XYZ file of C-alpha atoms in Angstrom:
629
model
C 106.432 120.153 149.917
C 103.068 120.769 148.307
C 104.310 119.437 144.959
C 105.480 116.187 146.523
C 102.156 115.792 148.347
C 100.248 116.352 145.101
C 102.435 113.817 143.339
C 101.850 111.335 146.144
C 98.104 111.980 146.006
C 98.003 111.501 142.222
C 100.054 108.314 142.485
C 97.799 106.960 145.249
C 94.670 107.802 143.281
C 95.857 106.057 140.124
C 97.072 103.039 142.072
C 93.666 102.653 143.709
C 91.968 103.107 140.327
C 94.153 100.369 138.878
C 93.453 97.998 141.765
C 89.749 98.505 141.277
C 90.026 97.171 137.744
C 92.681 94.474 138.017
C 92.503 90.881 136.881
C 90.576 89.381 134.016
C 87.593 91.669 134.702
C 89.607 94.518 133.178
C 89.536 92.703 129.827
C 85.881 91.646 129.901
C 85.171 94.389 127.368
C 86.970 92.352 124.729
C 84.187 89.750 124.812
C 81.499 91.921 123.148
C 84.164 93.411 120.877
C 85.186 90.025 119.466
C 81.579 88.789 119.291
C 80.620 91.827 117.224
C 83.757 91.333 115.143
C 82.716 87.735 114.411
C 79.424 89.024 112.981
C 81.259 91.511 110.755
C 83.644 88.788 109.566
C 80.653 86.618 108.640
C 79.140 89.479 106.627
C 82.373 90.262 104.800
C 83.632 86.693 104.368
C 85.835 86.602 101.231
C 84.336 89.958 100.191
C 86.930 92.446 101.481
C 89.136 92.870 98.406
C 88.617 94.716 95.173
C 89.083 92.174 92.419
C 91.035 94.271 89.914
C 92.520 97.210 91.834
C 95.696 96.817 93.926
C 94.965 93.623 95.849
C 96.250 91.318 93.116
C 99.746 92.661 93.754
C 99.455 91.612 97.410
C 98.876 88.029 96.223
C 101.168 87.810 93.215
C 104.336 89.077 94.943
C 104.388 86.607 97.896
C 103.419 83.755 95.563
C 106.394 84.460 93.312
C 108.747 84.860 96.317
C 107.558 81.472 97.576
C 108.419 80.110 94.127
C 111.988 81.396 94.407
C 111.908 84.930 93.024
C 113.688 87.710 94.897
C 111.848 90.919 95.704
C 113.067 94.006 93.801
C 115.393 91.906 91.604
C 112.704 89.719 90.031
C 109.581 91.519 91.226
C 108.415 95.099 91.007
C 107.409 96.512 94.401
C 107.360 100.040 95.803
C 106.941 99.305 99.523
C 109.109 97.677 102.178
C 109.922 93.949 102.090
C 108.613 92.767 105.470
C 104.986 91.940 104.650
C 105.793 90.314 101.310
C 108.315 87.920 102.874
C 106.030 87.223 105.828
C 103.243 86.172 103.468
C 105.667 84.291 101.234
C 106.586 82.205 104.274
C 102.900 81.494 104.795
C 102.513 80.452 101.145
C 105.595 78.233 101.407
C 104.025 76.493 104.378
C 100.408 76.181 103.213
C 100.553 76.804 99.481
C 99.243 79.942 97.744
C 95.763 81.065 98.702
C 94.017 84.391 99.266
C 92.008 82.692 101.999
C 95.170 81.837 103.924
C 96.232 85.473 103.891
C 92.768 86.494 105.066
C 92.783 84.058 107.988
C 96.292 85.077 108.987
C 95.401 88.761 108.901
C 92.173 88.163 110.804
C 94.422 86.773 113.521
C 96.744 89.798 113.309
C 93.740 92.124 113.438
C 92.502 90.351 116.570
C 95.962 90.854 118.097
C 95.889 94.545 117.156
C 92.400 94.896 118.646
C 93.618 93.399 121.935
C 96.648 95.720 121.847
C 94.408 98.738 121.290
C 92.127 97.655 124.121
C 95.079 97.205 126.466
C 96.673 100.517 125.457
C 93.466 102.522 125.825
C 92.725 100.739 129.110
C 96.046 101.913 130.530
C 95.292 105.449 129.376
C 91.647 105.577 130.517
C 89.127 102.995 131.768
C 87.524 99.681 130.671
C 84.409 101.280 129.150
C 86.431 103.672 127.009
C 88.718 100.803 125.970
C 85.669 98.797 124.892
C 84.229 101.658 122.806
C 87.602 102.426 121.205
C 88.131 98.766 120.289
C 84.626 98.518 118.810
C 85.206 101.569 116.620
C 88.537 100.226 115.385
C 87.446 96.654 114.707
C 83.967 97.195 113.268
C 84.352 100.509 111.442
C 88.011 100.584 110.374
C 89.401 97.043 110.322
C 86.436 95.044 108.989
C 84.276 97.641 107.261
C 83.724 98.785 103.697
C 82.475 102.313 103.110
C 82.793 102.820 99.356
C 82.165 100.696 96.273
C 85.880 99.968 95.880
C 87.133 97.365 98.348
C 90.679 97.116 99.754
C 90.233 99.659 102.557
C 90.201 97.235 105.467
C 92.727 95.258 107.505
C 91.910 91.797 106.095
C 92.448 92.305 102.349
C 93.887 95.836 102.091
C 95.420 97.562 99.119
C 98.728 97.274 101.005
C 99.461 94.893 103.873
C 102.574 96.983 104.513
C 100.293 99.717 105.859
C 98.265 97.521 108.220
C 101.287 95.547 109.425
C 103.149 98.801 110.023
C 100.306 100.046 112.213
C 100.301 96.778 114.186
C 104.059 97.044 114.800
C 103.664 100.706 115.737
C 101.110 99.873 118.414
C 103.414 97.165 119.742
C 106.174 99.763 120.007
C 103.789 102.243 121.706
C 103.010 99.588 124.313
C 106.698 99.264 125.032
C 107.059 103.051 125.173
C 104.417 103.106 127.939
C 106.483 100.583 129.888
C 109.609 102.648 129.251
C 107.821 105.711 130.598
C 107.153 103.743 133.789
C 110.693 102.427 134.139
C 113.337 103.045 131.463
C 115.492 99.939 131.116
C 117.953 98.667 128.518
C 115.741 95.681 127.668
C 112.761 97.888 126.969
C 114.668 100.289 124.759
C 116.102 97.268 122.906
C 112.581 95.967 122.217
C 111.395 99.413 121.128
C 114.315 99.734 118.740
C 113.718 96.339 117.137
C 110.003 97.057 116.663
C 110.696 100.465 115.159
C 113.269 98.892 112.844
C 110.580 96.490 111.617
C 108.186 99.405 111.074
C 110.826 100.956 108.802
C 110.413 97.922 106.509
C 106.698 98.520 105.907
C 105.189 101.730 104.479
C 106.666 105.190 104.539
C 103.776 107.088 106.158
C 103.803 104.677 109.100
C 107.619 104.819 109.259
C 107.507 108.608 109.549
C 104.704 108.666 112.136
C 106.252 106.000 114.366
C 109.695 107.510 113.831
C 108.389 110.769 115.316
C 106.146 109.410 118.094
C 108.438 106.746 119.571
C 111.470 109.031 120.130
C 109.086 111.594 121.654
C 108.092 109.041 124.282
C 111.708 108.054 124.926
C 112.763 111.683 125.428
C 109.883 112.294 127.863
C 110.867 109.195 129.844
C 114.543 110.140 130.010
C 113.664 113.683 131.033
C 111.128 112.693 133.702
C 113.324 110.000 135.254
C 116.410 112.243 135.035
C 118.647 109.462 133.748
C 122.387 110.107 134.132
C 124.447 110.846 131.054
C 126.026 107.392 130.855
C 122.639 105.687 130.992
C 121.302 107.978 128.264
C 124.305 107.241 126.029
C 123.889 103.500 126.596
C 120.167 103.601 125.785
C 120.746 105.698 122.654
C 123.382 103.229 121.437
C 121.142 100.209 122.149
C 118.173 101.892 120.440
C 120.105 102.779 117.287
C 121.698 99.335 117.026
C 118.352 97.590 117.547
C 116.492 99.843 115.110
C 119.098 99.251 112.385
C 119.215 95.465 112.852
C 116.158 94.529 110.695
C 117.426 96.809 107.920
C 120.897 95.258 108.092
C 119.455 91.719 107.998
C 117.498 92.467 104.817
C 120.459 94.320 103.327
C 122.648 91.229 103.832
C 119.924 88.957 102.444
C 119.431 91.021 99.291
C 123.198 91.404 98.870
C 123.379 87.612 98.487
C 121.164 87.927 95.383
C 122.314 91.249 93.912
C 125.138 93.711 94.393
C 125.263 95.540 97.761
C 124.619 98.827 95.941
C 121.506 97.393 94.279
C 120.377 95.926 97.600
C 120.709 99.301 99.316
C 118.947 101.065 96.439
C 116.061 98.569 96.711
C 115.602 99.151 100.443
C 115.536 102.940 100.128
C 113.391 102.858 96.958
C 110.119 103.515 98.873
C 111.652 106.674 100.343
C 112.949 107.887 96.977
C 109.585 107.343 95.301
C 107.579 108.945 98.119
C 109.806 112.024 98.160
C 109.986 112.390 94.359
C 108.559 115.821 93.393
C 106.767 114.285 90.406
C 104.478 112.363 92.776
C 103.281 115.493 94.536
C 102.434 117.155 91.219
C 99.623 114.696 90.554
C 96.160 116.094 91.247
C 95.187 112.780 92.859
C 97.653 113.161 95.734
C 96.792 116.829 96.181
C 93.167 115.754 96.457
C 93.974 113.023 98.994
C 95.882 115.509 101.177
C 93.082 118.032 100.844
C 95.333 120.627 99.198
C 93.107 120.617 96.138
C 89.985 122.636 97.024
C 91.714 123.636 100.277
C 89.178 126.345 101.087
C 86.297 123.880 100.834
C 88.139 121.311 102.943
C 88.915 123.864 105.669
C 85.256 124.854 105.672
C 84.320 121.177 106.097
C 86.766 120.760 108.995
C 85.362 123.737 110.881
C 81.764 122.834 109.985
C 81.991 119.309 111.391
C 84.023 120.548 114.363
C 81.244 123.052 115.030
C 78.590 120.350 114.814
C 80.540 118.242 117.312
C 80.936 121.272 119.603
C 77.190 121.975 119.520
C 76.365 118.338 120.352
C 78.858 118.302 123.231
C 77.620 121.656 124.528
C 74.062 120.313 124.553
C 75.054 117.174 126.435
C 77.109 119.167 128.944
C 74.241 121.626 129.488
C 71.824 118.775 130.169
C 74.286 117.187 132.557
C 74.816 120.446 134.471
C 71.089 121.189 134.620
C 70.395 117.766 136.155
C 73.251 118.286 138.599
C 71.670 121.526 139.785
C 68.366 119.689 140.281
C 70.169 116.818 142.040
C 68.607 114.417 139.509
C 71.691 113.309 137.559
C 71.095 109.573 137.881
C 70.826 106.710 135.435
C 67.042 107.162 134.919
C 67.080 110.637 133.310
C 70.280 109.661 131.485
C 68.479 106.672 130.007
C 65.438 108.755 129.007
C 67.569 111.445 127.364
C 69.604 108.801 125.520
C 66.425 107.156 124.240
C 65.123 110.511 122.946
C 68.435 111.255 121.244
C 68.548 107.802 119.688
C 65.003 108.222 118.367
C 65.872 111.618 116.855
C 69.013 110.236 115.211
C 67.226 107.196 113.819
C 64.435 109.397 112.452
C 66.970 111.321 110.370
C 69.257 108.353 109.736
C 69.278 108.619 105.936
C 70.151 112.323 105.972
C 73.117 112.086 108.336
C 76.536 112.106 106.554
C 78.002 109.291 108.658
C 81.078 108.786 106.485
C 82.307 112.354 106.962
C 82.436 112.507 110.754
C 86.245 112.140 110.763
C 86.724 115.595 109.233
C 87.507 117.353 112.562
C 90.276 114.918 113.562
C 93.320 117.091 112.663
C 91.958 120.056 114.636
C 90.947 117.833 117.551
C 94.430 116.273 117.698
C 96.036 119.714 117.833
C 93.717 120.738 120.692
C 94.292 117.507 122.626
C 98.041 117.799 122.074
C 98.162 121.336 123.491
C 96.006 120.285 126.464
C 98.329 117.363 127.236
C 101.435 119.548 127.068
C 99.995 121.691 129.862
C 98.971 118.603 131.852
C 102.446 117.077 131.567
C 104.073 120.329 132.665
C 101.897 120.368 135.801
C 103.023 116.898 136.831
C 106.476 116.232 135.409
C 107.331 113.475 137.874
C 107.473 109.778 136.925
C 104.241 108.685 138.625
C 101.285 106.920 137.049
C 99.460 110.087 136.165
C 102.511 111.290 134.245
C 102.772 107.951 132.452
C 99.154 108.220 131.346
C 99.408 111.836 130.197
C 102.741 111.254 128.449
C 101.494 108.002 126.887
C 98.402 109.745 125.537
C 100.583 112.570 124.217
C 102.790 110.064 122.368
C 99.655 108.476 120.869
C 98.463 111.952 119.837
C 101.795 112.705 118.146
C 101.525 109.384 116.291
C 97.961 110.272 115.295
C 98.878 113.716 113.980
C 101.857 112.431 112.012
C 99.852 109.586 110.502
C 97.187 112.056 109.328
C 99.680 114.104 107.304
C 98.928 112.237 104.079
C 95.226 113.158 104.354
C 95.451 116.101 106.754
C 92.854 118.415 105.224
C 90.581 115.661 103.930
C 90.177 112.867 106.493
C 87.459 110.442 105.387
C 86.838 106.810 106.307
C 86.241 105.787 102.680
C 89.850 105.876 101.544
C 93.253 105.992 103.257
C 91.474 107.174 106.387
C 90.420 103.600 107.171
C 93.956 103.094 108.519
C 95.600 106.507 108.807
C 92.883 107.864 111.106
C 92.892 104.962 113.588
C 95.145 106.528 116.281
C 93.304 109.858 115.993
C 89.950 108.118 116.436
C 91.267 106.359 119.548
C 92.462 109.664 121.024
C 89.072 111.221 120.261
C 87.199 108.395 121.993
C 89.472 108.770 125.035
C 88.887 112.534 125.093
C 85.095 112.286 124.773
C 84.442 109.363 127.118
C 87.247 109.691 129.672
C 88.913 113.103 129.801
C 85.697 115.155 129.494
C 83.738 113.060 132.039
C 86.686 113.382 134.416
C 86.619 117.172 134.053
C 82.858 117.207 134.648
C 83.240 115.072 137.758
C 85.939 117.376 139.083
C 84.193 120.716 138.486
C 80.435 120.018 138.311
C 79.817 116.737 140.076
C 78.158 113.600 138.645
C 78.534 112.971 134.922
C 76.117 110.055 134.376
C 74.005 111.869 131.797
C 76.927 113.094 129.701
C 78.801 109.801 129.738
C 75.667 107.737 129.017
C 74.395 109.907 126.150
C 77.857 110.354 124.603
C 78.375 106.581 124.688
C 74.965 105.947 123.122
C 75.698 108.362 120.280
C 79.047 106.687 119.664
C 77.397 103.255 119.607
C 74.810 104.541 117.108
C 77.655 105.784 114.899
C 79.287 102.343 115.062
C 75.974 100.686 114.168
C 75.401 103.053 111.243
C 78.843 102.313 109.799
C 78.313 98.567 110.234
C 75.052 98.857 108.301
C 76.925 100.819 105.623
C 79.398 97.934 105.285
C 76.635 95.327 105.205
C 75.005 97.032 102.206
C 78.243 96.729 100.213
C 79.026 93.175 101.306
C 75.511 92.005 100.492
C 75.928 93.033 96.855
C 78.932 90.767 96.377
C 77.398 87.451 95.310
C 79.462 86.531 92.232
C 81.994 83.774 93.023
C 85.373 84.102 91.290
C 88.278 81.701 91.741
C 88.025 78.478 93.677
C 89.409 76.682 96.694
C 91.580 78.938 98.859
C 91.410 81.633 96.169
C 87.613 81.896 96.118
C 86.440 85.516 96.364
C 83.132 87.250 95.819
C 82.623 90.274 93.591
C 79.621 92.438 92.734
C 76.742 90.798 90.946
C 76.087 92.477 87.547
C 72.735 93.853 88.706
C 74.098 95.175 92.003
C 75.142 98.411 90.372
C 73.885 100.127 87.244
C 76.325 102.442 85.453
C 74.963 104.562 82.611
C 71.945 102.313 82.370
C 74.167 99.224 82.016
C 74.878 96.403 84.512
C 78.195 96.314 86.360
C 80.022 93.615 84.379
C 83.644 93.814 85.575
C 83.389 90.796 87.849
C 81.464 88.684 85.351
C 83.808 89.446 82.421
C 86.848 88.870 84.631
C 85.459 85.446 85.494
C 84.937 84.658 81.793
C 88.491 85.771 80.981
C 89.986 83.619 83.734
C 88.052 80.615 82.479
C 89.339 81.233 78.944
C 92.937 81.615 80.168
C 92.713 78.376 82.138
C 91.376 76.514 79.102
C 93.440 78.010 76.264
C 96.768 79.204 77.668
C 99.339 76.516 78.609
C 100.220 76.368 82.333
C 103.927 76.981 81.641
C 103.321 79.993 79.373
C 104.324 83.458 80.554
C 101.797 86.294 80.631
C 101.894 90.041 81.194
C 98.746 91.984 82.096
C 98.347 95.627 81.095
C 98.201 98.029 82.716
C 98.117 96.719 86.301
C 95.844 93.741 86.972
C 98.302 91.044 88.109
C 95.386 89.281 89.844
C 95.079 87.475 86.466
C 98.652 86.189 86.812
C 98.063 85.039 90.361
C 94.691 83.321 89.897
C 95.822 81.600 86.669
C 99.330 80.890 88.101
C 101.196 82.388 85.159
C 104.520 84.119 85.746
C 104.955 87.662 84.462
C 108.417 88.149 82.867
C 107.901 91.929 83.237
C 108.285 91.476 87.025
C 104.630 92.207 87.719
C 105.224 95.858 86.847
C 102.167 97.959 87.708
C 101.830 100.409 84.844
C 99.774 103.295 86.180
C 100.471 106.987 85.483
C 102.520 107.359 88.695
C 104.899 104.468 88.010
C 105.001 105.442 84.333
C 106.303 108.911 85.252
C 108.686 107.679 87.969
C 110.174 104.807 85.930
C 111.346 106.439 82.701
C 107.893 106.512 81.138
C 107.745 103.907 78.318
C 111.443 103.045 78.323
C 111.645 100.966 81.522
C 108.795 98.593 80.741
C 109.785 98.343 77.067
C 113.223 97.098 78.149
C 111.607 94.438 80.347
C 109.301 93.325 77.527
C 112.082 93.171 74.941
C 114.481 91.332 77.253
C 111.977 88.533 77.859
C 108.849 88.882 75.725
C 105.852 87.203 77.381
C 104.008 84.487 75.477
C 100.703 86.258 76.063
C 99.603 89.791 76.925
C 96.244 90.560 78.507
C 94.765 94.039 78.214
C 92.322 94.838 81.041
C 90.341 98.041 80.784
C 91.052 100.671 83.421
C 90.953 104.446 83.292
C 92.978 106.875 85.406
C 91.065 110.125 85.164
C 92.107 110.902 88.748
C 95.734 111.129 87.541
C 94.976 113.314 84.494
C 96.361 110.530 82.240
C 93.235 108.448 81.831
C 93.830 105.941 79.032
C 96.686 103.517 78.374
C 97.898 103.674 74.769
C 96.557 107.181 74.289
C 97.576 109.371 77.237
C 100.480 107.253 78.485
C 102.204 104.060 77.343
C 101.790 104.955 73.657
C 105.036 103.300 72.537
C 104.408 100.261 74.739
C 101.010 99.781 73.122
C 102.515 100.227 69.653
C 105.160 97.562 70.405
C 102.436 95.160 71.569
C 100.353 95.715 68.426
C 103.408 95.102 66.238
C 104.507 91.887 67.952
C 101.283 90.286 69.185
C 98.002 89.223 67.611
C 94.560 89.469 69.191
C 93.071 86.016 69.894
C 90.150 86.870 72.193
C 88.093 89.882 73.189
C 85.646 89.738 76.086
C 83.346 92.731 76.438
C 84.113 96.142 74.991
C 87.438 97.225 73.533
C 89.663 98.333 76.434
C 90.795 101.952 76.869
C 88.065 103.435 74.668
C 85.613 104.596 77.378
C 82.981 102.430 75.666
C 82.641 100.011 78.576
C 84.678 97.417 80.398
C 86.474 94.815 78.349
C 89.452 92.474 78.167
C 91.667 91.556 75.202
C 94.058 88.605 75.093
C 97.040 88.706 72.714
C 99.447 85.946 71.670
C 103.014 86.543 70.519
C 103.398 86.260 66.764
C 105.703 83.472 65.636
C 107.939 85.782 63.628
C 108.337 88.284 66.506
């Protein structure tokens, strides 16, 4: 009888909480979020991408699909097909243009921000939802926190990653509804969304593929569905989840053999699971397995710093409670003092490394939620919130696996840490204040000071992004393909100006003037941005020749076959080193026979800057096929 009364009390409390924040007022927090986002968009306008690294592939592939090529058959690509065909549809409608992709993905990012706000709102309160949305939009989606661009949601190194996260949050929304009331329609929607996620990027596929079924199992268990209903929902889910894959399998089978179509769709899985990939030092470094002892020390160090800060805030809150002075006035004074102290040491604070504790925090939150769910395993609103937050925590932990011991905002963490950051914000500004209110009384001081510190962190990271964006003043491309890169004097390397953007601009101008529009062109090793901006098709399928693809695709043999089958009219050599992969230089450490074939069959017609692949500085060489080749 007591259990049922507690359940009724919890249900009544959550219902009254919900009624207190119903209507449009619940979403008022999105107004400052989108206003701040508009400022960040203005700062980063056409400045999000890295000119030479990765992003060119995100433009070249959809452009060629819009021109009639078929992914995997005519174009080299190692991720799922969904984003490429989505953007190809956009290019077919509007014409090719990097700006069109940016505008479209600004819209998708706004949708994701609203989804995150709504999800966090259902799991906490409007203020926490506002803070969580601000962190996502300003720090992760629109920011830049290292010299290399691409780590944002507008012009990322892979749209498959950002689109996969958007689809995952859509599926998590539906899981919350399923937790409330499991129906066939909801499980159908969840299955379709998860099937679409499986066509994006493997780390998101794995994370969503673990989190979503976790939510479904919790719902079935809590609602005690009969066996027939469970069987029906499992059947609907599996059929729905396989539908997007089947549609693409049929589509590709119209352009290649069914076996080749199937091989193309599972290629991302085969490459990601290939043991050769995990042998590279680069990936060990990204996961934190290289220098593991140091990374563990960093995790516990930053977790300890967070614990000390929280302990101080909690002690102040409890002290004021004992004095019956825990009101907004002392909270405001303490927040002002903290803000002044932080601003005084602003330059010395390692803002970019504050995500280090996330794996440990997710484990702690996950264990806490397991106990909370066990206390209240009845399908009321409190259960839905606890179970929904647990599903989000599972998604967060799984998505961190690629960077588990080295979570930083400057690299893959811009996207992979998003769910974990949301869970952390919920824990710090909703769960902890609730515990304080329950055991110690008013929590004004803690909530106010914790929120102020979080807002200062957001401001610091926005300033970090502004410093990078402000250095990008060199216009490259024109019309819808106009982008800005670093001015030569914005960065000095070895006493020399940063000339990559300037020399790239010169090379593009030369290509436009001297190379016929209908000529074919291959760029070595992996700068297909030249093909896209100059609108020259690559007969080598836009193959990205870096040490990873070189090892996975038969070393020199695969690309040599492509080059010999349809030799390009021109070959462009663009300097890039891969010291992070232990095979730094093309033509010396890898691709030796490819380089020899090029030298035998092509003649140098233009060099801009230093000789590529000699570590003497950045440079570009343009070769033309010899007539007797």
